[in-house]
Coordinates of C-alpha atoms in Angstrom, one line a residue:
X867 CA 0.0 0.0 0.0
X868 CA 1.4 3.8 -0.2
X869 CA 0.8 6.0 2.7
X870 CA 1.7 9.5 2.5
X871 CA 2.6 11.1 5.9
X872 CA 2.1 14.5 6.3
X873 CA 4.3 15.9 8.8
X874 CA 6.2 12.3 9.7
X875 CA 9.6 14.3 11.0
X876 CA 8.9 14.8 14.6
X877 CA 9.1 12.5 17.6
X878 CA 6.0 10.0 16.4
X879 CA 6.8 10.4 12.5
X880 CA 9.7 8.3 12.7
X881 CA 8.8 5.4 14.5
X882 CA 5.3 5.4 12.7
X883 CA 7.1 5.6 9.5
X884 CA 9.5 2.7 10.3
X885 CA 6.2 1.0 11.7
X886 CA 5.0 1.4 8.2
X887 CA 8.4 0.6 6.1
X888 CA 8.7 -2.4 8.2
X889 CA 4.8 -3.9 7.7
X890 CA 6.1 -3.5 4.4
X891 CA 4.3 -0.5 3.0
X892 CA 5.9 2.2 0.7
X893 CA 5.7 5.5 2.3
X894 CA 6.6 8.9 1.1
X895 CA 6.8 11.7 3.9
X896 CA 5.8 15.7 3.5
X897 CA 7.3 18.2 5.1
X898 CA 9.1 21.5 5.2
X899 CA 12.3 20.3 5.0
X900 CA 13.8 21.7 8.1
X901 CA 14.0 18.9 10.4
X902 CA 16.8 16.1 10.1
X903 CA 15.1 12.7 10.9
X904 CA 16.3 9.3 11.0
X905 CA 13.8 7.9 8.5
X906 CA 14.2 4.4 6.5
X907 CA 16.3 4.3 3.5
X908 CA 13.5 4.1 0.4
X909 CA 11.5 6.5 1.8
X910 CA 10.2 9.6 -0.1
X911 CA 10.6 13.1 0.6
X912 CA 8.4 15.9 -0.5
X913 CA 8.9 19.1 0.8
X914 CA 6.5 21.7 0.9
X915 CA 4.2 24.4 2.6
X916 CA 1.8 22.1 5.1
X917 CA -0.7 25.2 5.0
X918 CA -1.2 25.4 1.1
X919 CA -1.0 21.4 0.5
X920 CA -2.5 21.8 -3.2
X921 CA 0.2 23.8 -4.1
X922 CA 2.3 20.6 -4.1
X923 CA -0.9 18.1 -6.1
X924 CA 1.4 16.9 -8.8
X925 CA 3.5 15.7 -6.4
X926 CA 1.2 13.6 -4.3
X927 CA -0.5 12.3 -7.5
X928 CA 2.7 11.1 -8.7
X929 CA 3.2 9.5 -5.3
X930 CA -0.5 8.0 -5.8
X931 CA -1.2 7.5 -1.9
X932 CA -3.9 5.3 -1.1
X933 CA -4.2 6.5 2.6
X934 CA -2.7 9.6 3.8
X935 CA -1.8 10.2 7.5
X936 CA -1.6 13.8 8.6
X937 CA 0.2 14.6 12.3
X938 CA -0.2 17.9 11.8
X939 CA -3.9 18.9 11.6
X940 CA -3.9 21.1 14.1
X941 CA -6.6 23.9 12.5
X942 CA -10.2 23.6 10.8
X943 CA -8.2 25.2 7.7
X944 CA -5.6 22.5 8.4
X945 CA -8.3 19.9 8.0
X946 CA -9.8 21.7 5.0
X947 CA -7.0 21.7 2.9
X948 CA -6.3 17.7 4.0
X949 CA -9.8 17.0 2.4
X950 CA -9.8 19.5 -0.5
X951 CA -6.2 18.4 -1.9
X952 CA -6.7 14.2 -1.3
X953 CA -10.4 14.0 -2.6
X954 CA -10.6 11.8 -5.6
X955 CA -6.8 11.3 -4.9
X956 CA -6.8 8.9 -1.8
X957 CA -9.1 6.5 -0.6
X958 CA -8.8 7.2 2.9
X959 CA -7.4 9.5 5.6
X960 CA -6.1 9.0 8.7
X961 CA -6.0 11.9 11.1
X962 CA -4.2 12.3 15.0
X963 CA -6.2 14.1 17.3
X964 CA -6.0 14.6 21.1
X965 CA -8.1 14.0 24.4
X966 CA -7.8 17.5 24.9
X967 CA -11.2 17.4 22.8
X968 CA -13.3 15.9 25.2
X969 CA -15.4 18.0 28.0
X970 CA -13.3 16.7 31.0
X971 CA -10.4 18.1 29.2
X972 CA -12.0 21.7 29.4
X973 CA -13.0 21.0 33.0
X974 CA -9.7 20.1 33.9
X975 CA -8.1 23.3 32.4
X976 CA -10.6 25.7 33.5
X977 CA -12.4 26.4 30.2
X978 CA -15.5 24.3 31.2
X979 CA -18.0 24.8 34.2
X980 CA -19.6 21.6 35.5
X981 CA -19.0 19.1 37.7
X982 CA -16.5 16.6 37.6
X983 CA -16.8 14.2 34.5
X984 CA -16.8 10.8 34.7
X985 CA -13.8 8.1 33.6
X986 CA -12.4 6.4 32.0
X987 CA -13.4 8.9 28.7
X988 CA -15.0 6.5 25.9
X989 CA -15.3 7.8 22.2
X990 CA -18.5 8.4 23.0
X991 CA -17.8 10.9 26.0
X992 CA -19.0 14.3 25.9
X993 CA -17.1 17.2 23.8
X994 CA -15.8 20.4 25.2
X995 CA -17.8 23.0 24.6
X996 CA -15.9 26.0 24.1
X997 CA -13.8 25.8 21.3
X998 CA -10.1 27.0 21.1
X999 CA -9.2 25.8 24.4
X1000 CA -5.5 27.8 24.4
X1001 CA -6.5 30.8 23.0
X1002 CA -6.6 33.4 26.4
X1003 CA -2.6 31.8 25.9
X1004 CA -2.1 33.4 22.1
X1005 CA 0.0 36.7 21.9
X1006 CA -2.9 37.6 19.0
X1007 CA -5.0 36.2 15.3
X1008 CA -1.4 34.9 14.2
X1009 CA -0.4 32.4 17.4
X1010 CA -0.7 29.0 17.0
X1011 CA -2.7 29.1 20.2
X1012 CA -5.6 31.2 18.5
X1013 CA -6.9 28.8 16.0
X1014 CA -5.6 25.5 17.7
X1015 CA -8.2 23.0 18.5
X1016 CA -8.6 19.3 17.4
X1017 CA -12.9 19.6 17.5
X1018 CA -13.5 21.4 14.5
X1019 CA -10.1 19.3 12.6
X1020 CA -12.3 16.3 13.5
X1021 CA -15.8 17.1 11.9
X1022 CA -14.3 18.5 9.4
X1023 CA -12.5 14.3 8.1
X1024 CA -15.3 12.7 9.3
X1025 CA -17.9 14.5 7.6
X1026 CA -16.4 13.8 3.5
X1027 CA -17.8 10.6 2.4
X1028 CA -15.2 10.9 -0.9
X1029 CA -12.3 10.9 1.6
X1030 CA -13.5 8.6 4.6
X1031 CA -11.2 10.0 7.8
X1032 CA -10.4 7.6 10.4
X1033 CA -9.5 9.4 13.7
X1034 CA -6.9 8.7 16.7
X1035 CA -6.9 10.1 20.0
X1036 CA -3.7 10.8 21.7
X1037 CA -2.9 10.5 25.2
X1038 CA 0.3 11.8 26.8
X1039 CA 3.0 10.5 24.6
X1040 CA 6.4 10.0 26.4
X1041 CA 9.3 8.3 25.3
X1042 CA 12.6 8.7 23.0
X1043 CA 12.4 12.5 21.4
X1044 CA 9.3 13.7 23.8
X1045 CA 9.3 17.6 23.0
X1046 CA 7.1 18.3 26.5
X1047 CA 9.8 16.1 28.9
X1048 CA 7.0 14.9 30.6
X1049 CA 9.2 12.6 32.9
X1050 CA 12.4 14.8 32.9
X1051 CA 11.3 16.6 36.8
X1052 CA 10.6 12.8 38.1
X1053 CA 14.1 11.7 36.4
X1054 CA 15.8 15.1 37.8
X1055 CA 14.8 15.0 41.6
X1056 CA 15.4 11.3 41.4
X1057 CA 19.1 11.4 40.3
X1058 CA 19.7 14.3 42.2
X1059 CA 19.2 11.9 45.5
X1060 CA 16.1 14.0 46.8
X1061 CA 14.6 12.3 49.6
X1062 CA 11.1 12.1 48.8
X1063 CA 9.0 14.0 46.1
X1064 CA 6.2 16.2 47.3
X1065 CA 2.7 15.8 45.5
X1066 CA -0.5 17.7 46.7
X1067 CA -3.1 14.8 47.4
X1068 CA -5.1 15.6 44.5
X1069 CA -2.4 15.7 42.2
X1070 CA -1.2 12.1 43.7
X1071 CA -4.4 10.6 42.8
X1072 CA -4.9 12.4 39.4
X1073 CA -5.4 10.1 36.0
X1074 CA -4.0 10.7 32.8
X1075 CA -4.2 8.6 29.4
X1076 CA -0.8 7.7 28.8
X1077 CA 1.4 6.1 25.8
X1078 CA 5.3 5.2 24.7
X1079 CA 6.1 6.6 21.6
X1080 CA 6.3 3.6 20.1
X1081 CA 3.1 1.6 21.0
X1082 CA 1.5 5.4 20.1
X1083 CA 2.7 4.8 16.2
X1084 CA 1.9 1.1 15.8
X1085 CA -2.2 2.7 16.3
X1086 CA -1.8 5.0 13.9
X1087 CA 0.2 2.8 11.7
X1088 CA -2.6 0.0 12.2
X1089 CA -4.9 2.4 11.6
X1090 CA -3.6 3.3 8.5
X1091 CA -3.5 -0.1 7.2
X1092 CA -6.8 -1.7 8.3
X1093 CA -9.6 -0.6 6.7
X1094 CA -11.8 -1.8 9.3
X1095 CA -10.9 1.7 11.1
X1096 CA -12.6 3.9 7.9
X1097 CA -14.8 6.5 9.3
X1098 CA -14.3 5.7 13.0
X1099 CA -13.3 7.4 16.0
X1100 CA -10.3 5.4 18.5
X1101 CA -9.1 6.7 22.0
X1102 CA -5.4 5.2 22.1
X1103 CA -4.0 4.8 25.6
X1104 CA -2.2 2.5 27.3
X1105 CA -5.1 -0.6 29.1
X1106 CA -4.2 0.7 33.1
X1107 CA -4.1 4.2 33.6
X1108 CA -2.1 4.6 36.4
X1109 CA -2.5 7.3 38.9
X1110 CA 0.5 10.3 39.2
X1111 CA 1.3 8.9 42.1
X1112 CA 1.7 5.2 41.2
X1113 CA 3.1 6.6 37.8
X1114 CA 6.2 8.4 40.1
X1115 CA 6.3 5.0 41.5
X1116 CA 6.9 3.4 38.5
X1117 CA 9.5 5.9 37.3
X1118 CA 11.1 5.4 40.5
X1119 CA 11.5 1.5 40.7
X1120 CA 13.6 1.6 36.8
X1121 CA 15.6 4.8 38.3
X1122 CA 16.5 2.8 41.5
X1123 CA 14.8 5.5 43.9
X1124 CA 14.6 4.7 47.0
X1125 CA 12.7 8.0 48.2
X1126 CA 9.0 8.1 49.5
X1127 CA 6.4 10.1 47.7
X1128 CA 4.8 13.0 50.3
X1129 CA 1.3 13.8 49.7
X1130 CA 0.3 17.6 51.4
X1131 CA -3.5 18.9 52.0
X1132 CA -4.6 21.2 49.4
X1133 CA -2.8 24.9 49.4
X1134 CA 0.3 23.8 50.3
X1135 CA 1.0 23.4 46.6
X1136 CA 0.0 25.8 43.9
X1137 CA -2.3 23.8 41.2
X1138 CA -2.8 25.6 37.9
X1139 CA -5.0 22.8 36.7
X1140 CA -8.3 21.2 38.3
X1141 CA -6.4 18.3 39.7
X1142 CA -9.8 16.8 40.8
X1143 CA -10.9 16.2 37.2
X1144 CA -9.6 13.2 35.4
X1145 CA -9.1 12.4 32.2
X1146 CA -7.8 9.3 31.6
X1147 CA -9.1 7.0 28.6
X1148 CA -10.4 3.9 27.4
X1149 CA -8.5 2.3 24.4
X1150 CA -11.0 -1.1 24.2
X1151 CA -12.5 0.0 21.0
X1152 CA -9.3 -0.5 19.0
X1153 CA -7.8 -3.1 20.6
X1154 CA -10.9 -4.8 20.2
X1155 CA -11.5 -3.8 16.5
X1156 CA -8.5 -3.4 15.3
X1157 CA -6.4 -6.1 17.1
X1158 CA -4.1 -3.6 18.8
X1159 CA -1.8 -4.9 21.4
X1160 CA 1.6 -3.0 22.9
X1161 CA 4.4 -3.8 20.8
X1162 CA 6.9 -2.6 23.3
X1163 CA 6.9 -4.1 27.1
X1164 CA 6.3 -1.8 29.4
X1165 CA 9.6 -2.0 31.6
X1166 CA 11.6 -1.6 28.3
X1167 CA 9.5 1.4 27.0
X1168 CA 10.5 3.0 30.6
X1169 CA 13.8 1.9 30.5
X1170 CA 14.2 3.5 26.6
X1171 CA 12.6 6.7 27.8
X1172 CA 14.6 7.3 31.0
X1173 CA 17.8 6.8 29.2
X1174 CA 17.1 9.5 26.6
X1175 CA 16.1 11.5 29.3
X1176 CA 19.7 10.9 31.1
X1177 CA 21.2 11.3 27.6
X1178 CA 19.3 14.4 26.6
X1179 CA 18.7 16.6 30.0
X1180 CA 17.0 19.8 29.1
X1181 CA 17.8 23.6 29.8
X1182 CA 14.5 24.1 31.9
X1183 CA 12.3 21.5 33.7
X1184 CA 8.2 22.0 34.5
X1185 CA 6.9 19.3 37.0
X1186 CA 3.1 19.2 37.3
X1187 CA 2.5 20.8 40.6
X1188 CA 5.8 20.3 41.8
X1189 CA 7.9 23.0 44.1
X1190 CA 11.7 24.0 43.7
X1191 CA 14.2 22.3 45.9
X1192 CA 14.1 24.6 48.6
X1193 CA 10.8 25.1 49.1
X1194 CA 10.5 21.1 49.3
X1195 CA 12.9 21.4 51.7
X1196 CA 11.0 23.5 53.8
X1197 CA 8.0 21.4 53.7
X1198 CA 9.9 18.1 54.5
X1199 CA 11.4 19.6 57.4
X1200 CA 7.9 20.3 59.1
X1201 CA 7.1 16.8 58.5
X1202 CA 10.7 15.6 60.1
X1203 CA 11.6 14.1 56.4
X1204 CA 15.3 15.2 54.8

């Protein structure tokens, strides 16, 4: 089968297009041309202008994809110019979305009123209802943050009968390459020897949908190449979410911590996010439709992602909820812990 990727540089592009080179598919990859990725040898490069695909149609009907993937939706106009340019050219698209569309996900960030949502999210879970969910974050029309949101990316594939859109919802992706670090604080305090790590209670018990890198791009990749997934909607975590507690736990026991997690009351850390609101996700549907099963253990996708994190430390470190060293310190001290 060809398989265009649109946008297959970046930390899931590679290892989904490897996913695909290796089930033995021939691939061709769009992109700008600026990034430097360790892609298969055989693969296709087109380079172009993501935002004005049709600019680049004799390209992609000399390629002659048969399902195109696009990473990089991230805009209604995004999703309009997916559909628009691959009509009549492709039988089918495949399109990565987030969990940040669902209603929890608004009440979690403060965008949504309500009560808490229930969890695990399904596919069929409630939407947000205020759209651009970053946009108090844009500097003005021309940030990113103004027109980002996955809803309106996802009517728009799923509603084109000519172009049937499958679509995948991410969890938080971690592994080899992650551009948001999401383990690099855990790593940090651990290495550094810190005694315990402090967690408000709420945060401790908070659920997220997580994923390795890896595991991430086998879904889309079998999503891509089964067309049992045309026109459908799949959450992709991994089967246990694991709470942020248990999950520093788990970080811990690969490090070879030895430290004790602190829970505090409510107040004594400052919470940006509504802690209280899960949003954690159930992955049946494509496991059970699709076949989809973990490629990657579990110990080794930790162990992989903890040694690029040792490998690659970064310039700044955010930790959800989590204080600076000294005012830790501070905090163990009135509970007799240093």
């Amino acid at each position: 089968m060809r398989i265009l990727v649109i946008g297959g540089t970046n930390f899931i592009g590679p290892p989904l297009v490897r996913r695909l080179v290796d089930l033995g598919h021939e691939v061709a990859v769009f992109h700008r041309g600026q990034t430097q990725a360790d892609l298969p040898t055989g693969v296709e490069h087109v380079v172009g202008d993501r935002h004005d695909l049709r600019m680049d149609a004799d390209e992609f009907r000399r390629f002659g994809p048969e399902v195109v993937v696009d990473m990089i939706a991230f805009t209604e106009a995004d999703a309009l110019g997916l559909v628009e340019t691959f009509r009549g050219l492709a039988r089918r698209s495949v399109v990565v979305s987030s969990a940040d569309v669902y209603r929890a996900y608004g009440r979690f960030i403060g965008t949504e009123e309500g009560p808490v949502e229930p969890t695990p999210l399904t596919e069929e879970s409630p939407l947000r209802e205020t759209l651009f969910p970053y946009r108090s974050q844009a500097q003005g029309p021309g940030d990113f943050f103004f027109t980002y949101d996955k809803i309106p990316v996802e009517r728009v594939v799923t509603s084109e009968p000519e172009l049937p859109g499958t679509v995948v919802r991410l969890p938080m992706v971690h592994g080899p390459g992650d551009p948001y670090r999401r383990l690099s604080a855990y790593v940090k305090r651990m290495d550094d020897g810190r005694p315990a790590i402090v967690l408000d209670e709420a945060t401790a018990g908070w659920k997220c949908p997580r994923g390795y890198v890896e595991d991430v791009a086998a879904t889309i990749a079998l999503a891509a190449v089964d067309d049992r997934g045309a026109g459908r909607t799949f959450n992709v975590a991994e089967p246990v979410s694991f709470s942020e507690a248990a999950w520093v736990r788990r970080i811990g026991e690969v490090v070879g911590w030895r430290g004790r997690i602190v829970t505090t009351p409510g107040g004594r850390v400052p919470l940006a996010y509504r802690m209280s609101q899960d949003i954690d996700m159930d992955s049946h549907r494509i496991r059970r439709d699709l076949g989809y099963a973990e490629p990657v253990p579990p110990g080794e996708a930790m162990e992989r992602t903890i040694a690029w994190e040792r490998a690659n430390p970064p310039t700044a470190i955010q930790g959800l909820g989590l204080l600076d060293y000294e005012a830790e310190d501070e905090l163990l001290a009135e509970i007799g812990i240093g």
